[in-house]
Tab-separated table of C-alpha atoms in Angstrom:
chain	number	residue	atom	x	y	z
L	99	MET	CA	55.027	73.375	69.035
L	100	LYS	CA	54.712	77.078	68.254
L	101	ALA	CA	57.822	79.105	67.533
L	102	ARG	CA	58.358	82.165	69.673
L	103	THR	CA	59.411	85.432	68.148
L	104	LEU	CA	62.046	87.206	70.185
L	105	ARG	CA	61.451	90.937	70.424
L	106	LYS	CA	63.774	93.558	71.725
L	107	ASP	CA	62.454	96.190	74.080
L	108	LYS	CA	62.426	99.607	72.426
L	109	VAL	CA	63.549	102.914	73.914
L	110	ASN	CA	63.545	106.429	72.457
L	111	VAL	CA	66.148	108.760	73.968
L	112	ILE	CA	65.515	112.477	73.499
L	113	THR	CA	68.470	114.749	74.218
L	114	LEU	CA	67.795	118.375	75.103
L	115	GLY	CA	70.234	121.079	76.058
L	116	CYS	CA	73.993	121.342	76.071
L	117	SER	CA	76.731	119.095	74.725
L	118	LYS	CA	77.215	117.485	78.158
L	119	ASN	CA	73.649	116.185	77.915
L	120	LEU	CA	74.524	114.672	74.538
L	121	VAL	CA	77.496	112.847	76.072
L	122	ASP	CA	75.278	111.528	78.878
L	123	SER	CA	72.696	110.357	76.335
L	124	GLU	CA	75.360	108.578	74.290
L	125	ASP	CA	76.609	106.797	77.429
L	126	LEU	CA	73.051	105.742	78.252
L	127	ILE	CA	72.465	104.508	74.695
L	128	THR	CA	75.648	102.418	74.836
L	129	GLN	CA	74.482	100.782	78.067
L	130	LEU	CA	70.996	100.117	76.708
L	131	GLN	CA	72.329	98.561	73.497
L	132	ALA	CA	74.696	96.359	75.519
L	133	ASN	CA	71.589	95.058	77.311
L	134	ASP	CA	69.766	94.239	74.043
L	135	TYR	CA	67.496	97.260	73.822
L	136	GLU	CA	66.567	98.716	70.450
L	137	VAL	CA	67.350	102.434	70.734
L	138	GLU	CA	66.211	105.451	68.738
L	139	HIS	CA	67.874	108.794	69.440
L	140	ASP	CA	66.505	112.278	68.830
L	141	SER	CA	68.611	115.308	69.681
L	142	ASN	CA	67.529	118.934	69.481
């Protein structure tokens, strides 16, 4: 029997604009991580 490697889905969140966008991105990241996504975050 072959062993399966479990992989997480990956997402890159890019935040542009004002501080409200940053808050929205952080909320989204929290939800994604709670659903077992691997998240990278870039903010400008």
